[in-house]
Amino acid sequence: MRVNPFKPTAGKMPPILIGRQAIIDDFSEALTNGVGAPGRIMLVTGQRGFGKTVMLTEFRRIAKAQQWEVIGETASAGLVSRLITTLAPSGMRLNQADFNPSISIPGIASASLGQAHFSAESNPLTLRNALNKRLESKKIKDGKGILITIDETQAASREDLVAIATAVQHVITDADESDVPDAKKKGVAIVFAGLPYMVNDLLDNEVTTFLRRALRRELDNVPLPDVKNAFLETVADSGKTISETDALEAARQSEGYPYMVQLVGYYMWQSAQRRGSDVITSDDVAAGFSDALLAFDDAVCAPALDGTTSAERLFLKAMAADSPNPTQVGDIAERARRSRSWVSKYRAILIKDKLIRATGHGQVEFAVPHLGQYLRSL
Ligand SMILES: Nc1ncnc2c1ncn2[C@@H]1O[C@H](COP(=O)(O)OP(=O)(O)OP(=O)(O)O)[C@@H](O)[C@H]1O
Ligand SMILES: [Mg+2]
């Protein structure tokens, strides 16, 4: 019995991680290059389904292989206190006297600590203390450290981000105050992943200074030749075959959108399997792509429209005729038979809700892939 090798599931590691070598190198070099290497604080952004979660999983795997301790968290209420509990499980006493609340880091902690309200268990100083205690432990060898990954960062509270930024900066300066040579110093690496819009929303406040210095990487579409090669290799490993031409056609259909790559792969493979064949043909690719689109609509497009008002949908439908190209804002008033002020009102709401974005030149486009095609099919 052959097993479908493709993995169209959120957060599931794909059979081949396509087109991400450069960013993986940025990260692993940072671990080897020691305290102060830029990639030790990273900010990874990407639209839904572009592979942020699997990127973080890969980073933790790499760090573990280099004998780092790893903590994987997802931003939601209580983030900092969960980090503290993970770092300092019961039995390890956090000595309150170790804190020096007057320490401040120019531009970051001093301003924000005053405004933010921290409960005892989400206090940046507690987090700093927990990190330092953990780093002191013999389990972590010289030159190694702790990697923390935070997924869905756009959902983090400002307080939690300020606390994390402050604590990590403290830990870095604490290490500088010791006379251990840099190569032997234990360190903290932290990678935040989230939706692209958070760069504007979150970076407008004190967290800015910290995250602006982070190495920022945007996960984009993966190159089609790489997708084609991954299709060829994955299909061959699974005991089936596909021609170069068909693999390239499947890659084109996916547009290099990572989630779509897995969907197209999964359904073209399934199509051949259901015929009882080990050869994936161009018909299987075509059938696979249409099944992939249906699955994509259910998983991404339909949920994106949940909660939109009828006026918002009228606006979006007026845009759909142009997609995948952008729409002139002026055309929307005409198509929807509404006033200019109606258009500017809903334009602002939909941009805020991340369903569309402005592309300049008085144009807007869908922020969710395939949403335009989906709306046309309704
Ligand atoms: N580089 C890649 N090559 C091939 N497939 C990938 C790649 N990255 C992710 N995928 C696949 O894409 C899908 C989505 O990945 P993932 O869940 O990591 O995305 P995400 O950016 O975290 O999405 P969300 O914002 O919805 O959480 C999964 O099926 C995964 O296997
Ligand atoms: Mg994710």
PDB file of C-alpha atoms and ligand atoms in Angstrom, residues 10-11 47-54 56 151-152 193, ligand 2:
ATOM      1  CA  ALA A  10      -1.107  23.556   8.681  1.00  0.00           C
ATOM      2  CA  GLY A  11       2.178  23.283  10.535  1.00  0.00           C
ATOM      3  CA  GLN A  47       1.081  35.314   4.571  1.00  0.00           C
ATOM      4  CA  ARG A  48      -1.063  32.393   5.729  1.00  0.00           C
ATOM      5  CA  GLY A  49       0.227  29.096   4.404  1.00  0.00           C
ATOM      6  CA  PHE A  50       3.679  30.328   3.404  1.00  0.00           C
ATOM      7  CA  GLY A  51       5.464  28.100   5.893  1.00  0.00           C
ATOM      8  CA  LYS A  52       6.152  30.147   9.019  1.00  0.00           C
ATOM      9  CA  THR A  53       5.260  27.363  11.431  1.00  0.00           C
ATOM     10  CA  VAL A  54       7.334  24.745   9.623  1.00  0.00           C
ATOM     11  CA  LEU A  56      10.184  27.542  13.196  1.00  0.00           C
ATOM     12  CA  ASP A 151       4.618  31.660  16.422  1.00  0.00           C
ATOM     13  CA  GLU A 152       1.604  33.871  15.552  1.00  0.00           C
ATOM     14  CA  ALA A 193       7.048  34.510  13.214  1.00  0.00           C
TER      15      ALA A 193
HETATM   16 MG    MG B   2       1.423  28.778  11.174  1.00  0.00          MG
END
